[in-house]
Each structure stands twice: as C-alpha cells, then as structure tokens.
mmCIF file of C-alpha atoms in Angstrom:
data_model
loop_
_atom_site.group_PDB
_atom_site.id
_atom_site.type_symbol
_atom_site.label_atom_id
_atom_site.label_comp_id
_atom_site.label_asym_id
_atom_site.label_seq_id
_atom_site.Cartn_x
_atom_site.Cartn_y
_atom_site.Cartn_z
ATOM 1 C CA MET A 776 -31.645 95.584 -91.439
ATOM 2 C CA GLU A 777 -29.577 95.113 -89.036
ATOM 3 C CA ILE A 778 -26.125 96.229 -88.122
ATOM 4 C CA SER A 779 -23.663 93.876 -86.045
ATOM 5 C CA MET A 780 -20.832 95.146 -84.941
ATOM 6 C CA GLU A 781 -17.517 93.434 -86.956
ATOM 7 C CA ARG A 782 -15.829 90.170 -85.351
ATOM 8 C CA PRO A 783 -12.291 89.524 -85.530
ATOM 9 C CA VAL A 784 -11.056 85.892 -87.051
ATOM 10 C CA PHE A 785 -10.404 82.821 -84.513
ATOM 11 C CA LYS A 786 -7.168 81.469 -85.739
ATOM 12 C CA ALA A 787 -7.824 77.580 -84.719
ATOM 13 C CA VAL A 788 -6.636 76.339 -81.122
ATOM 14 C CA GLY A 789 -3.413 74.650 -81.661
ATOM 15 C CA THR A 790 -1.986 77.665 -84.631
ATOM 16 C CA PRO A 791 1.546 78.286 -84.203
ATOM 17 C CA VAL A 792 1.936 81.523 -81.985
ATOM 18 C CA GLU A 793 3.742 83.361 -84.534
ATOM 19 C CA GLU A 794 1.644 82.885 -87.202
ATOM 20 C CA LEU A 795 -0.919 85.607 -84.580
ATOM 21 C CA ASP A 796 -2.602 88.240 -87.060
ATOM 22 C CA THR A 797 -0.137 91.336 -85.049
ATOM 23 C CA PRO A 798 -1.195 93.008 -83.285
ATOM 24 C CA ALA A 799 -2.000 90.849 -80.911
ATOM 25 C CA LEU A 800 -2.199 89.859 -76.410
ATOM 26 C CA VAL A 801 -0.360 87.122 -76.446
ATOM 27 C CA VAL A 802 -0.482 85.077 -72.882
ATOM 28 C CA ASP A 803 1.809 82.646 -72.208
ATOM 29 C CA VAL A 804 -0.990 80.467 -70.153
ATOM 30 C CA GLY A 805 1.639 78.663 -67.861
ATOM 31 C CA SER A 806 3.183 81.330 -67.082
ATOM 32 C CA VAL A 807 -0.051 82.904 -65.590
ATOM 33 C CA LYS A 808 0.033 79.664 -63.192
ATOM 34 C CA HIS A 809 3.664 80.042 -62.492
ATOM 35 C CA ASN A 810 2.992 83.204 -61.455
ATOM 36 C CA ILE A 811 -0.052 83.158 -59.156
ATOM 37 C CA ALA A 812 1.729 79.810 -57.121
ATOM 38 C CA GLU A 813 3.898 81.980 -56.598
ATOM 39 C CA ALA A 814 2.316 84.973 -55.504
ATOM 40 C CA HIS A 815 -0.743 83.210 -53.380
ATOM 41 C CA ARG A 816 1.845 80.575 -51.877
ATOM 42 C CA ALA A 817 3.276 83.987 -49.101
ATOM 43 C CA PHE A 818 -0.520 84.706 -49.000
ATOM 44 C CA VAL A 819 -1.228 80.423 -48.191
ATOM 45 C CA SER A 820 1.650 80.628 -44.933
ATOM 46 C CA GLY A 821 1.381 84.573 -44.038
ATOM 47 C CA PRO A 822 -0.823 86.475 -41.922
ATOM 48 C CA SER A 823 -3.108 88.488 -44.708
ATOM 49 C CA LEU A 824 -4.654 86.334 -47.275
ATOM 50 C CA LEU A 825 -5.154 88.368 -50.809
ATOM 51 C CA ARG A 826 -7.528 89.698 -52.236
ATOM 52 C CA PRO A 827 -6.710 89.583 -56.091
ATOM 53 C CA ASP A 828 -7.299 92.905 -57.662
ATOM 54 C CA VAL A 829 -8.670 92.340 -61.424
ATOM 55 C CA HIS A 830 -8.582 95.734 -62.647
ATOM 56 C CA SER A 831 -4.961 94.679 -63.786
ATOM 57 C CA HIS A 832 -5.942 92.714 -66.386
ATOM 58 C CA LEU A 833 -10.011 92.615 -66.507
ATOM 59 C CA CYS A 834 -10.135 88.841 -67.628
ATOM 60 C CA PRO A 835 -12.959 86.527 -66.027
ATOM 61 C CA ALA A 836 -10.521 83.733 -67.630
ATOM 62 C CA ILE A 837 -7.457 84.782 -64.894
ATOM 63 C CA ALA A 838 -9.946 85.775 -61.948
ATOM 64 C CA ALA A 839 -10.577 82.136 -62.062
ATOM 65 C CA MET A 840 -7.983 80.921 -61.950
ATOM 66 C CA GLN A 841 -6.124 83.244 -59.189
ATOM 67 C CA LEU A 842 -9.684 82.941 -57.140
ATOM 68 C CA ASP A 843 -8.869 78.515 -57.792
ATOM 69 C CA ALA A 844 -6.044 79.334 -55.578
ATOM 70 C CA PRO A 845 -5.307 78.816 -52.879
ATOM 71 C CA GLY A 846 -4.736 81.828 -50.562
ATOM 72 C CA THR A 847 -7.837 84.446 -51.558
ATOM 73 C CA VAL A 848 -10.519 86.105 -49.452
ATOM 74 C CA GLY A 849 -12.606 83.965 -52.262
ATOM 75 C CA GLY A 850 -13.472 87.530 -53.319
ATOM 76 C CA VAL A 851 -12.101 90.174 -55.427
ATOM 77 C CA ALA A 852 -11.695 93.940 -55.798
ATOM 78 C CA VAL A 853 -12.625 95.931 -59.029
ATOM 79 C CA SER A 854 -11.827 100.111 -59.723
ATOM 80 C CA THR A 855 -16.218 100.737 -61.624
ATOM 81 C CA VAL A 856 -19.405 99.190 -60.603
ATOM 82 C CA GLY A 857 -19.082 98.771 -64.651
ATOM 83 C CA GLU A 858 -16.257 95.933 -64.038
ATOM 84 C CA ALA A 859 -18.512 94.974 -60.799
ATOM 85 C CA GLU A 860 -21.337 94.141 -63.175
ATOM 86 C CA VAL A 861 -19.355 91.642 -65.822
ATOM 87 C CA PHE A 862 -17.206 89.832 -62.559
ATOM 88 C CA SER A 863 -20.582 88.646 -61.080
ATOM 89 C CA GLU A 864 -21.967 87.618 -64.163
ATOM 90 C CA ASN A 865 -18.725 86.120 -64.280
ATOM 91 C CA GLY A 866 -19.164 83.958 -61.478
ATOM 92 C CA ALA A 867 -17.901 87.043 -58.421
ATOM 93 C CA SER A 868 -19.347 86.485 -55.551
ATOM 94 C CA ASP A 869 -17.920 88.898 -53.708
ATOM 95 C CA ILE A 870 -16.395 91.961 -55.323
ATOM 96 C CA LEU A 871 -14.609 95.009 -52.782
ATOM 97 C CA VAL A 872 -14.949 98.162 -55.558
ATOM 98 C CA ARG A 873 -11.765 100.429 -54.851
ATOM 99 C CA ASN A 874 -13.099 103.824 -55.902
ATOM 100 C CA LEU A 875 -15.308 105.621 -54.030
ATOM 101 C CA LEU A 876 -19.873 105.933 -55.756
ATOM 102 C CA VAL A 877 -20.106 109.011 -55.007
ATOM 103 C CA THR A 878 -23.014 109.558 -57.653
ATOM 104 C CA LYS A 879 -27.089 108.127 -57.694
ATOM 105 C CA SER A 880 -27.048 106.331 -60.579
ATOM 106 C CA LYS A 881 -23.399 104.719 -59.836
ATOM 107 C CA ILE A 882 -25.069 103.556 -56.607
ATOM 108 C CA VAL A 883 -28.216 102.160 -57.590
ATOM 109 C CA ARG A 884 -26.039 100.259 -60.795
ATOM 110 C CA ALA A 885 -23.556 98.676 -57.243
ATOM 111 C CA CYS A 886 -26.980 97.751 -55.963
ATOM 112 C CA GLY A 887 -27.967 95.712 -58.806
ATOM 113 C CA VAL A 888 -24.729 94.029 -58.333
ATOM 114 C CA ALA A 889 -25.410 92.864 -55.608
ATOM 115 C CA SER A 890 -28.640 91.248 -55.386
ATOM 116 C CA ARG A 891 -26.652 88.855 -57.008
ATOM 117 C CA CYS A 892 -23.634 89.111 -54.606
ATOM 118 C CA SER A 893 -21.745 90.292 -51.454
ATOM 119 C CA VAL A 894 -20.831 93.666 -52.260
ATOM 120 C CA THR A 895 -18.614 95.730 -50.508
ATOM 121 C CA VAL A 896 -17.763 99.977 -51.347
ATOM 122 C CA VAL A 897 -15.443 102.210 -50.073
ATOM 123 C CA VAL A 898 -16.672 105.772 -48.216
ATOM 124 C CA GLU A 899 -14.934 108.581 -46.710
ATOM 125 C CA SER A 900 -17.630 111.011 -45.297
ATOM 126 C CA ALA A 901 -20.013 110.794 -43.592
ATOM 127 C CA ALA A 902 -22.070 112.842 -46.193
ATOM 128 C CA ASN A 903 -21.606 109.826 -48.642
ATOM 129 C CA ALA A 904 -22.436 107.145 -46.221
ATOM 130 C CA LYS A 905 -25.659 108.429 -46.147
ATOM 131 C CA LEU A 906 -26.050 108.849 -49.790
ATOM 132 C CA LEU A 907 -25.298 105.243 -50.398
ATOM 133 C CA SER A 908 -27.633 103.967 -47.691
ATOM 134 C CA GLN A 909 -30.983 106.660 -48.832
ATOM 135 C CA ILE A 910 -30.098 104.713 -52.090
ATOM 136 C CA SER A 911 -29.381 101.155 -50.842
ATOM 137 C CA SER A 912 -32.484 101.696 -48.488
ATOM 138 C CA GLU A 913 -34.793 102.312 -51.171
ATOM 139 C CA SER A 914 -33.504 99.319 -53.471
ATOM 140 C CA GLY A 915 -33.856 96.684 -49.885
ATOM 141 C CA ILE A 916 -30.418 95.516 -50.584
ATOM 142 C CA GLU A 917 -27.589 95.988 -47.913
ATOM 143 C CA LEU A 918 -23.685 97.236 -49.077
ATOM 144 C CA GLY A 919 -20.769 96.529 -46.547
ATOM 145 C CA VAL A 920 -19.238 99.621 -46.882
ATOM 146 C CA LEU A 921 -14.800 99.223 -45.448
ATOM 147 C CA ALA A 922 -13.827 103.899 -43.954
ATOM 148 C CA GLN A 923 -11.124 104.609 -46.145
ATOM 149 C CA VAL A 924 -8.340 106.058 -44.197
ATOM 150 C CA LYS A 925 -6.163 108.427 -45.240
ATOM 151 C CA SER A 926 -2.497 107.139 -46.075
ATOM 152 C CA PRO A 927 0.945 108.435 -45.662
ATOM 153 C CA GLY A 928 1.473 111.041 -49.106
ATOM 154 C CA GLY A 929 -2.735 110.468 -49.988
ATOM 155 C CA GLN A 930 -5.107 112.584 -50.524
ATOM 156 C CA ILE A 931 -9.049 110.560 -49.985
ATOM 157 C CA GLY A 932 -9.703 108.607 -47.019
ATOM 158 C CA ALA A 933 -10.523 109.857 -43.278
ATOM 159 C CA ALA A 934 -6.940 112.135 -42.221
ATOM 160 C CA SER A 935 -7.031 110.591 -38.744
ATOM 161 C CA ALA A 936 -7.830 107.438 -36.475
ATOM 162 C CA ALA A 937 -10.338 109.738 -34.569
ATOM 163 C CA ASP A 938 -11.827 111.147 -38.208
ATOM 164 C CA ALA A 939 -11.883 106.873 -38.884
ATOM 165 C CA LEU A 940 -13.386 106.087 -35.799
ATOM 166 C CA ALA A 941 -16.131 108.986 -36.608
ATOM 167 C CA LEU A 942 -16.811 107.652 -39.405
ATOM 168 C CA ALA A 943 -17.919 104.006 -38.119
ATOM 169 C CA ARG A 944 -20.120 105.615 -36.554
ATOM 170 C CA VAL A 945 -22.530 107.593 -38.328
ATOM 171 C CA VAL A 946 -22.092 104.296 -40.572
ATOM 172 C CA LEU A 947 -23.441 101.800 -37.417
ATOM 173 C CA GLU A 948 -26.161 104.066 -37.912
ATOM 174 C CA LEU A 949 -27.458 104.032 -40.805
ATOM 175 C CA ASP A 950 -29.999 101.300 -42.850
ATOM 176 C CA GLY A 951 -28.862 99.214 -45.648
ATOM 177 C CA LEU A 952 -25.436 99.040 -44.650
ATOM 178 C CA LEU A 953 -22.613 97.084 -43.415
ATOM 179 C CA PHE A 954 -19.895 98.403 -41.389
ATOM 180 C CA LYS A 955 -17.201 95.284 -42.486
ATOM 181 C CA GLY A 956 -13.495 97.361 -41.539
ATOM 182 C CA LEU A 957 -10.858 99.723 -42.522
ATOM 183 C CA TYR A 958 -9.510 99.863 -46.495
ATOM 184 C CA ALA A 959 -6.629 102.536 -47.303
ATOM 185 C CA ASP A 960 -5.308 102.872 -51.076
ATOM 186 C CA GLY A 961 -2.178 103.477 -52.691
ATOM 187 C CA GLU A 962 0.992 101.155 -53.385
ATOM 188 C CA PHE A 963 4.124 102.620 -51.545
ATOM 189 C CA PRO A 964 7.435 100.671 -53.075
ATOM 190 C CA SER A 965 9.393 102.345 -50.207
ATOM 191 C CA GLU A 966 7.817 101.969 -47.627
ATOM 192 C CA ASP A 967 8.165 98.980 -44.989
ATOM 193 C CA VAL A 968 5.862 96.028 -43.292
ATOM 194 C CA GLY A 969 4.414 97.456 -39.567
ATOM 195 C CA SER A 970 5.011 101.603 -40.869
ATOM 196 C CA ASN A 971 3.282 104.164 -43.033
ATOM 197 C CA THR A 972 0.151 102.249 -44.004
ATOM 198 C CA THR A 973 -0.022 99.646 -42.376
ATOM 199 C CA GLN A 974 0.411 101.322 -39.627
ATOM 200 C CA THR A 975 -1.319 104.235 -40.095
ATOM 201 C CA LEU A 976 -4.338 100.969 -40.043
ATOM 202 C CA LEU A 977 -3.952 99.402 -38.110
ATOM 203 C CA GLU A 978 -3.873 102.517 -35.355
ATOM 204 C CA ALA A 979 -7.116 103.522 -36.805
ATOM 205 C CA ARG A 980 -7.413 99.871 -36.483
ATOM 206 C CA ALA A 981 -6.770 99.766 -32.393
ATOM 207 C CA THR A 982 -9.121 103.505 -31.822
ATOM 208 C CA LEU A 983 -12.023 101.819 -33.219
ATOM 209 C CA ASP A 984 -11.188 98.107 -31.115
ATOM 210 C CA ASN A 985 -10.811 100.393 -27.816
ATOM 211 C CA SER A 986 -14.181 102.441 -28.889
ATOM 212 C CA GLY A 987 -15.791 98.343 -28.815
ATOM 213 C CA ILE A 988 -15.863 98.896 -32.338
ATOM 214 C CA ASP A 989 -16.121 95.019 -34.901
ATOM 215 C CA VAL A 990 -13.097 94.618 -37.335
ATOM 216 C CA PRO A 991 -13.583 92.243 -38.911
ATOM 217 C CA ILE A 992 -11.461 93.583 -42.472
ATOM 218 C CA VAL A 993 -8.558 95.745 -42.402
ATOM 219 C CA SER A 994 -7.769 96.088 -46.142
ATOM 220 C CA VAL A 995 -4.604 97.971 -48.078
ATOM 221 C CA SER A 996 -2.912 97.941 -51.655
ATOM 222 C CA ALA A 997 0.272 95.648 -51.854
ATOM 223 C CA ASN A 998 3.650 96.885 -51.883
ATOM 224 C CA GLU A 999 6.223 95.344 -52.189
ATOM 225 C CA GLU A 1000 7.196 93.973 -48.150
ATOM 226 C CA LEU A 1001 3.686 92.726 -47.950
ATOM 227 C CA PHE A 1002 3.429 90.980 -51.026
ATOM 228 C CA ASN A 1003 6.662 89.172 -50.344
ATOM 229 C CA SER A 1004 5.612 88.354 -46.970
ATOM 230 C CA GLY A 1005 1.726 87.318 -46.526
ATOM 231 C CA GLY A 1006 0.479 90.860 -45.481
ATOM 232 C CA ALA A 1007 1.227 92.070 -41.912
ATOM 233 C CA GLU A 1008 -0.078 90.787 -39.016
ATOM 234 C CA GLY A 1009 -3.518 93.175 -38.008
ATOM 235 C CA ILE A 1010 -4.360 93.122 -41.312
ATOM 236 C CA THR A 1011 -6.471 90.966 -42.853
ATOM 237 C CA GLU A 1012 -6.482 91.482 -47.061
ATOM 238 C CA VAL A 1013 -3.917 92.506 -49.107
ATOM 239 C CA ILE A 1014 -5.005 93.649 -52.611
ATOM 240 C CA ALA A 1015 -2.619 92.711 -55.818
ATOM 241 C CA GLY A 1016 -3.417 91.539 -59.754
ATOM 242 C CA ALA A 1017 -0.046 93.356 -61.504
ATOM 243 C CA TYR A 1018 1.821 89.684 -60.615
ATOM 244 C CA ALA A 1019 -0.598 87.560 -62.823
ATOM 245 C CA LEU A 1020 -0.069 88.893 -66.378
ATOM 246 C CA MET A 1021 3.334 90.429 -64.902
ATOM 247 C CA ASP A 1022 5.136 94.484 -66.651
ATOM 248 C CA ASN A 1023 8.092 95.572 -66.523
ATOM 249 C CA ARG A 1024 6.764 98.702 -63.950
ATOM 250 C CA HIS A 1025 6.892 95.867 -60.938
ATOM 251 C CA THR A 1026 10.008 93.169 -62.414
ATOM 252 C CA ALA A 1027 12.163 94.962 -60.387
ATOM 253 C CA TYR A 1028 9.907 94.154 -56.641
ATOM 254 C CA HIS A 1029 9.142 90.643 -58.455
ATOM 255 C CA SER A 1030 12.049 89.248 -59.699
ATOM 256 C CA ASN A 1031 10.292 85.550 -58.803
ATOM 257 C CA LEU A 1032 7.704 86.073 -61.439
ATOM 258 C CA ARG A 1033 7.786 85.477 -65.596
ATOM 259 C CA HIS A 1034 6.502 87.469 -68.434
ATOM 260 C CA ALA A 1035 3.573 86.104 -68.611
ATOM 261 C CA ALA A 1036 2.004 88.711 -71.198
ATOM 262 C CA LYS A 1037 3.064 89.945 -74.648
ATOM 263 C CA ILE A 1038 1.932 91.437 -77.677
ATOM 264 C CA LEU A 1039 3.027 89.800 -80.478
ATOM 265 C CA ALA A 1040 4.346 92.845 -83.028
ATOM 266 C CA THR A 1041 5.390 92.611 -87.224
ATOM 267 C CA ILE A 1042 8.067 94.464 -89.171
ATOM 268 C CA ILE A 1043 6.110 95.981 -91.344
ATOM 269 C CA THR A 1044 9.255 97.953 -93.084
ATOM 270 C CA HIS A 1045 13.370 98.299 -92.760
ATOM 271 C CA PRO A 1046 14.234 101.597 -94.881
ATOM 272 C CA GLU A 1047 17.881 101.321 -93.259
ATOM 273 C CA PRO A 1048 20.137 99.283 -91.893
ATOM 274 C CA GLU A 1049 19.352 101.065 -88.094
ATOM 275 C CA VAL A 1050 16.011 102.088 -87.906
ATOM 276 C CA ALA A 1051 13.087 99.536 -88.333
ATOM 277 C CA TRP A 1052 9.592 99.610 -87.960
ATOM 278 C CA LEU A 1053 6.564 97.473 -86.071
ATOM 279 C CA ASP A 1054 2.825 97.569 -87.365
ATOM 280 C CA THR A 1055 2.257 98.056 -82.769
ATOM 281 C CA GLY A 1056 1.588 100.936 -81.804
ATOM 282 C CA GLN A 1057 -0.498 103.026 -79.065
ATOM 283 C CA LYS A 1058 -3.674 102.349 -79.474
ATOM 284 C CA ALA A 1059 -1.943 98.439 -79.168
ATOM 285 C CA SER A 1060 0.526 99.074 -75.848
ATOM 286 C CA SER A 1061 0.000 102.220 -73.688
ATOM 287 C CA ILE A 1062 2.591 104.344 -73.146
ATOM 288 C CA ASP A 1063 1.484 106.425 -69.779
ATOM 289 C CA THR A 1064 3.735 104.214 -67.984
ATOM 290 C CA GLY A 1065 6.512 103.946 -70.395
ATOM 291 C CA LEU A 1066 7.245 101.928 -73.585
ATOM 292 C CA PRO A 1067 6.893 98.282 -74.694
ATOM 293 C CA GLU A 1068 10.294 96.299 -73.518
ATOM 294 C CA VAL A 1069 11.274 94.305 -77.142
ATOM 295 C CA ASP A 1070 12.041 91.000 -75.803
ATOM 296 C CA GLY A 1071 14.987 87.723 -76.463
ATOM 297 C CA ALA A 1072 16.284 90.675 -79.046
ATOM 298 C CA SER A 1073 19.384 91.534 -78.942
ATOM 299 C CA GLY A 1074 20.152 94.756 -80.520
ATOM 300 C CA VAL A 1075 16.902 95.610 -81.087
ATOM 301 C CA TYR A 1076 15.160 99.070 -78.866
ATOM 302 C CA LEU A 1077 12.429 100.237 -78.773
ATOM 303 C CA SER A 1078 12.649 104.629 -79.032
ATOM 304 C CA ARG A 1079 9.191 106.229 -79.806
ATOM 305 C CA MET A 1080 5.718 105.139 -80.782
ATOM 306 C CA SER A 1081 2.862 106.737 -82.658
ATOM 307 C CA ALA A 1082 -0.568 105.716 -82.954
ATOM 308 C CA GLU A 1083 -0.239 102.855 -85.108
ATOM 309 C CA HIS A 1084 3.110 101.859 -85.034
ATOM 310 C CA GLY A 1085 6.981 101.490 -83.415
ATOM 311 C CA GLY A 1086 9.939 102.928 -83.868
ATOM 312 C CA LEU A 1087 13.428 100.243 -83.599
ATOM 313 C CA VAL A 1088 16.412 101.181 -83.125
ATOM 314 C CA VAL A 1089 18.696 98.913 -85.183
ATOM 315 C CA GLU A 1090 22.949 98.177 -83.758
ATOM 316 C CA GLY A 1091 25.448 95.828 -84.912
ATOM 317 C CA ASP A 1092 23.672 91.937 -86.031
ATOM 318 C CA ALA A 1093 21.285 92.033 -85.694
ATOM 319 C CA GLN A 1094 21.054 94.786 -88.482
ATOM 320 C CA ASN A 1095 21.601 91.845 -90.801
ATOM 321 C CA SER A 1096 19.376 89.726 -90.039
ATOM 322 C CA LEU A 1097 15.806 91.972 -89.088
ATOM 323 C CA ASN A 1098 13.364 91.105 -92.544
ATOM 324 C CA VAL A 1099 10.706 92.389 -92.852
ATOM 325 C CA GLY A 1100 7.706 89.958 -92.191
ATOM 326 C CA ASP A 1101 9.712 88.863 -89.118
ATOM 327 C CA LYS A 1102 7.758 88.731 -85.614
ATOM 328 C CA VAL A 1103 9.131 90.977 -82.244
ATOM 329 C CA TRP A 1104 7.677 90.301 -78.790
ATOM 330 C CA LEU A 1105 6.584 93.705 -76.274
ATOM 331 C CA ILE A 1106 6.513 93.566 -72.742
ATOM 332 C CA PRO A 1107 3.837 96.241 -71.249
ATOM 333 C CA SER A 1108 4.872 98.925 -69.112
ATOM 334 C CA ASP A 1109 2.077 98.752 -67.777
ATOM 335 C CA ILE A 1110 -0.352 95.830 -67.895
ATOM 336 C CA GLY A 1111 -3.749 96.718 -67.016
ATOM 337 C CA ASN A 1112 -3.769 100.455 -69.251
ATOM 338 C CA CYS A 1113 -2.735 97.355 -72.144
ATOM 339 C CA ALA A 1114 -4.638 95.216 -71.086
ATOM 340 C CA ASN A 1115 -7.465 97.926 -71.901
ATOM 341 C CA VAL A 1116 -7.241 98.510 -75.093
ATOM 342 C CA TYR A 1117 -7.693 95.022 -76.652
ATOM 343 C CA ASP A 1118 -11.223 93.139 -76.735
ATOM 344 C CA PHE A 1119 -9.039 89.651 -76.548
ATOM 345 C CA ILE A 1120 -5.862 88.102 -75.147
ATOM 346 C CA HIS A 1121 -4.886 85.497 -76.660
ATOM 347 C CA ALA A 1122 -3.810 82.564 -74.475
ATOM 348 C CA ALA A 1123 -0.558 80.072 -75.618
ATOM 349 C CA GLU A 1124 0.521 76.806 -74.046
ATOM 350 C CA ASN A 1125 3.744 75.351 -75.726
ATOM 351 C CA GLY A 1126 4.592 78.247 -78.176
ATOM 352 C CA ALA A 1127 0.749 77.041 -79.451
ATOM 353 C CA LEU A 1128 -3.078 79.227 -79.673
ATOM 354 C CA GLU A 1129 -4.976 77.120 -75.872
ATOM 355 C CA ALA A 1130 -7.535 79.855 -76.270
ATOM 356 C CA VAL A 1131 -9.036 83.060 -76.809
ATOM 357 C CA TRP A 1132 -9.831 84.471 -73.355
ATOM 358 C CA ASP A 1133 -12.734 88.151 -73.421
ATOM 359 C CA VAL A 1134 -11.152 90.921 -71.464
ATOM 360 C CA ALA A 1135 -15.065 91.703 -70.735
ATOM 361 C CA ALA A 1136 -14.693 94.837 -69.075
ATOM 362 C CA ARG A 1137 -12.184 96.409 -70.772
ATOM 363 C CA GLY A 1138 -13.544 99.850 -70.722
ATOM 364 C CA ARG A 1139 -15.602 99.733 -68.435
ATOM 365 C CA TYR A 1140 -15.252 102.524 -66.864
ATOM 366 C CA SER A 1141 -18.310 104.008 -64.893
#
C-alpha cells in the first residue's frame, strides 16, 4: 500500500486573505516589490553590490524577485549545503555557502551542487582548505574559496591580516580550489562604515594586494550603515536578506521598508474582557528573538505563547469589539525563523490570494 504525505487544501486564487485557514504566513507581493526596489536602489549607485541572503525566507520565488532586480552580484548566499541544493535546483547560478564545511559528507554534497552552478565556500584554517581540496579534486570539481577574517567580537576566521595572507597562500597552492577573496560574518548595528569589520577586511585586502595576491571579492554581512549606503569603498559585496519581507527585529534600522510578511491568526476564545486566545503559537511563529507584534488592532497585545496558542491582553474599547472568529495579524520578530516553520507562503495582492509559494529550503539544516 502506497503511503503519501498529507498535503494542505489550498484556497482558490482570488480568495480574500482573511478567509484563509489559520495560522497562515501571508506575504503582500506589492510590499515585497517595494522593499526590494528600495533596498537595491542604494546598491545600483553605491560602491558595492548586494548578495541576497535567501536563508531569510528560504523561498525560491522570492529569491527570483531579488535576483531580477538591479544592484546584485547575480548570486545568493545560503547558510547550509541543503539550502544550496534547493536553490541550485531552482535557478540560482552563483551560491555562497556561509557556514564552514568541515565534514567529508557536506563537502561531497557541495561538490555535487558545484557540478551544476558556481559554488563558493568559506575557510578559516589550512586544514579545512586541504580537506576541501582533497574532496573537490577527487570529484573533478573546482570550489571557489573566500578566506574568512575574524570580525571584532567574532569567534571565527583568521585573527589578523597576516593570518589571512598565510591562509590565502595555502589555498592558492591547492588543487580543486579557486581563491576568490575575503569574507567576514556577523551583524554589527553599532558599527559605522569604514570601522571595525569593514576596516578589518580592508586591512586584510591591502596586505594581500601588497603581496601580489589578487582579491576580486571582499564580502561582508550587512550592518545598518553598509546597507543604507550601498556598501563601502573596497567592499565588493554586502550580504543582506531580511529586507525583502522585513520583521520587527530590523524595523528600527529600515523605516523605509514595509512589513511584507505577517501571520494571520484567529481568535478562538474570549473568556474574559481582558483576555483572548489565538489559534497560533510557537509552532507557527518562532519566538527565539521575541514575541510577534499585533498589527492594526489598537489595545490588543500578545503577552505569551504556548506551542499552539497565543495569549492576548485586551484593553479599552477592544474588549467590546473583539469577537471569537475575528482575524488578527501578527508581525514576526525574526522572519528567517518564522519562515522556517512553514511549508508554504500565501502570496497576496490587493487583499486577495495571488499564489502559493513553496518554502522549499525550510528544514535544510545540514
């Protein structure tokens, strides 16, 4: 007997979004387009290009919108080989894997991805580089390599420009690897352009340049200043991802961007004037960085979440206007964590369902 996975029953295109079964992750397509246009504009005219971090949504349809917009390097960043596998199968031709690959099985899989598109990995040690070289050579594949430089306050990467130079020299001598440049990880909202992580990378680049080593790529995770300024001189690419959908965690830094992604929930009980409960809990939102925020309902606040339910505090006039069956919109605290708990995104335009997008890379942790 064949056993198949149960699939959700989708609503018809054109269905008003508030008639969707809940909880549902709903994305306003117009807001996504607005956010991409706003964010990419700085990189069209700025000193750097943008590399979208698709780990922030795990959705090939959104990645395609980002890559179709101007101002990018033409490729994406992912966190895992599993994510790289998914996006390479969905049209991505240039992928940077940001997590260190230190096991044979993951490197073999990365080489498999590199057989159908350009793959760049990061290294922080000669031993790691030699393992990558061994496996890529055996696979008949060339992997691009960025030497990771430790950012201020960071834990991973070459500790100094001299260490980055030594690592680059090792990579240049190894078969199956193509040295492409330098990389630094992490978000540092308090940093200014030209300081700290950016300056650390530029010092490492100068050291390599002065030693006759070409550094075509200098890649760094976005902070507020880099993102809003379109990068910085000497930085070739800035990695950012949350901008497409946005969340509460990034709102303070990007007031020109819209909350394109929201969770639609339903009130299932209103037992006391000041208390109501939603059908949406931690399984449908992720609260690692904080509770979602209620959107567009004055006097209503989310105070707690169990696995499957959310508790609302109801104040003032809302105590009389809120009813069982009413819909409530929630803004996720972290969109990457939130997207990862959904199989599908309901894409809406003008308040109606436009399409259902596959969150194809969700759960691809390895």
